[in-house]
Amino acid sequence: MKGAFGMNARRKVARGFTLLEILLVIAIIGMLAGAAVVALIPAREGAKIDTTRDVLIPQVMDALERYNLNMGHYPTDEEGGLDALLKEPSTTDDEGSEKKWRGPYVKKSPRDAWGEPLKYELVTDEQTNREVPHVSSNGPDKQEGTDDDIKSWSEDEGSGT
């Protein structure tokens, strides 16, 4: 049988992808996605460390300084520690603490990038004999006293105790 153009007509067979080809493409996409995830996990952890060290802890330290400027002292454990940055003192001293408080100094209770509450303590600076605030995070491993802890003070300053 001759076609319209004088040639033998050939039947064109529509050829789709085989199951094997589809599975091969899915496997390649899966390997690429897995490699991307493995490459991004350390970057994400580094971003959490950077955020806690460079953003969160300095913001809390600034809030503590504003509290100190208004109240004349850093929050004590009796006042609730870092929670004193959120709530007005319920007790008054001779100087009328409730009138000096200009908070809240933070929007919510400070937590590090891993969802753990920040640690706060007042220590006495041995050189100036004044109390200074120390704010820290236990870091990614959530264990206190390990190498990945993030602190508001340098090790050169020591703990002050």
Coordinates of C-alpha atoms in Angstrom, one line a residue:
M1 CA 0.0 0.0 0.0
K2 CA 1.4 3.3 -1.0
G3 CA 0.9 6.4 1.0
A4 CA -0.1 9.9 -0.1
F5 CA 3.5 10.7 -0.9
G6 CA 4.2 7.7 -2.9
M7 CA 6.1 5.8 -0.2
N8 CA 5.1 2.8 1.7
A9 CA 3.1 3.8 4.8
R10 CA 4.7 2.7 7.9
R11 CA 2.8 2.4 11.1
K12 CA 4.2 4.6 13.8
V13 CA 4.1 2.9 17.2
A14 CA 3.8 5.3 20.1
R15 CA 6.4 4.4 22.5
G16 CA 6.1 5.4 26.2
F17 CA 8.4 4.9 29.1
T18 CA 8.9 1.5 30.5
L19 CA 8.4 0.7 34.1
L20 CA 12.1 0.1 34.4
E21 CA 12.9 3.6 33.0
I22 CA 10.5 5.2 35.4
L23 CA 11.9 3.4 38.4
L24 CA 15.4 4.4 37.4
V25 CA 14.4 8.0 37.2
I26 CA 12.8 7.8 40.6
A27 CA 15.9 6.2 42.1
I28 CA 18.1 8.9 40.7
I29 CA 15.8 11.7 42.1
G30 CA 15.8 9.9 45.4
M31 CA 19.6 9.8 45.5
L32 CA 19.9 13.5 44.6
A33 CA 17.3 14.4 47.3
G34 CA 19.1 12.3 49.9
A35 CA 22.5 13.9 49.1
A36 CA 20.8 17.4 49.4
V37 CA 19.4 16.6 52.8
V38 CA 22.7 15.2 54.0
A39 CA 24.4 18.4 52.8
L40 CA 21.9 20.7 54.4
I41 CA 21.7 19.2 57.9
P42 CA 25.0 20.6 59.0
A43 CA 24.1 24.0 57.5
R44 CA 20.9 24.0 59.4
E45 CA 22.6 23.1 62.7
G46 CA 25.1 25.8 62.1
A47 CA 22.3 28.3 61.5
K48 CA 20.8 27.4 64.8
I49 CA 24.1 27.9 66.6
D50 CA 24.6 31.2 64.9
T51 CA 21.1 32.4 65.7
T52 CA 21.4 31.5 69.3
R53 CA 24.9 33.0 69.7
D54 CA 24.6 36.1 67.5
V55 CA 20.9 37.0 67.8
L56 CA 19.1 35.5 70.8
I57 CA 21.7 35.8 73.5
P58 CA 22.6 39.4 72.6
Q59 CA 18.9 40.3 72.6
V60 CA 18.4 38.9 76.1
M61 CA 21.6 40.7 77.3
D62 CA 20.2 43.9 75.9
A63 CA 16.9 43.3 77.7
L64 CA 18.8 42.6 80.9
E65 CA 20.7 45.9 80.5
R66 CA 17.4 47.8 80.0
Y67 CA 15.9 46.1 83.1
N68 CA 19.1 47.1 85.1
L69 CA 18.8 50.7 83.9
N70 CA 15.2 50.9 85.0
M71 CA 15.3 48.9 88.2
G72 CA 18.8 49.6 89.4
H73 CA 19.8 45.9 89.5
Y74 CA 19.7 42.7 87.3
P75 CA 16.8 40.3 88.0
T76 CA 17.4 37.9 90.8
D77 CA 16.2 34.3 91.3
E78 CA 13.7 35.6 93.8
E79 CA 12.2 37.9 91.1
G80 CA 12.1 35.0 88.6
G81 CA 15.4 35.3 86.8
L82 CA 14.7 35.8 83.1
D83 CA 10.9 35.6 83.7
A84 CA 11.3 39.0 85.5
L85 CA 11.8 40.4 82.0
L86 CA 8.3 39.5 81.1
K87 CA 6.3 40.2 84.3
E88 CA 6.1 43.3 86.5
P89 CA 7.4 42.6 90.0
S90 CA 4.5 41.7 92.4
T91 CA 6.4 43.0 95.4
T92 CA 7.6 46.5 96.1
D93 CA 10.7 47.5 97.9
D94 CA 11.3 50.8 99.6
E95 CA 12.0 52.5 96.2
G96 CA 8.7 51.4 94.6
S97 CA 10.0 48.8 92.1
E98 CA 6.6 48.6 90.3
K99 CA 7.0 52.3 89.3
K100 CA 10.4 51.7 87.8
W101 CA 9.6 48.7 85.7
R102 CA 9.1 49.6 82.0
G103 CA 8.6 46.1 80.6
P104 CA 8.0 43.7 79.3
Y105 CA 11.6 43.7 78.1
V106 CA 11.1 40.5 75.9
K107 CA 8.0 39.2 74.1
K108 CA 8.2 35.7 75.4
S109 CA 10.3 33.5 77.7
P110 CA 13.7 33.2 76.0
R111 CA 14.4 29.7 74.5
D112 CA 17.4 28.7 72.4
A113 CA 17.1 27.4 68.8
W114 CA 16.5 23.8 70.1
G115 CA 13.5 24.9 72.2
E116 CA 15.3 24.8 75.6
P117 CA 15.1 27.7 78.1
L118 CA 18.2 29.8 78.3
K119 CA 20.3 29.6 81.5
Y120 CA 20.7 32.7 83.6
E121 CA 22.8 33.5 86.6
L122 CA 24.3 36.5 88.3
V123 CA 28.0 36.2 89.1
T124 CA 30.4 38.6 90.8
D125 CA 33.1 40.0 88.6
E126 CA 36.3 39.5 90.5
Q127 CA 37.9 42.6 89.0
T128 CA 35.1 45.1 89.6
N129 CA 33.3 43.3 92.4
R130 CA 30.0 43.9 90.7
E131 CA 27.3 41.5 89.7
V132 CA 27.2 40.7 86.0
P133 CA 24.6 38.6 84.2
H134 CA 25.7 35.4 82.4
V135 CA 23.3 33.9 79.8
S136 CA 23.9 30.6 78.1
S137 CA 22.5 27.7 76.1
N138 CA 23.5 24.1 76.4
G139 CA 23.8 24.0 72.6
P140 CA 22.8 21.3 70.2
D141 CA 23.5 18.4 72.5
K142 CA 21.4 20.0 75.3
Q143 CA 24.0 18.9 77.8
E144 CA 25.5 21.4 80.2
G145 CA 29.3 21.8 80.4
T146 CA 30.1 20.4 76.9
D147 CA 32.1 22.0 74.2
D148 CA 29.1 23.1 72.2
D149 CA 27.7 25.3 75.0
I150 CA 26.9 28.9 73.9
K151 CA 27.7 31.6 76.4
S152 CA 27.3 35.3 76.7
W153 CA 30.8 35.6 78.2
S154 CA 34.2 34.6 77.0
E155 CA 36.2 31.9 78.7
D156 CA 38.9 34.5 79.5
E157 CA 36.4 36.2 81.8
G158 CA 35.8 32.9 83.7
S159 CA 32.8 32.2 85.7
G160 CA 33.4 35.0 88.1
T161 CA 33.2 32.6 91.1

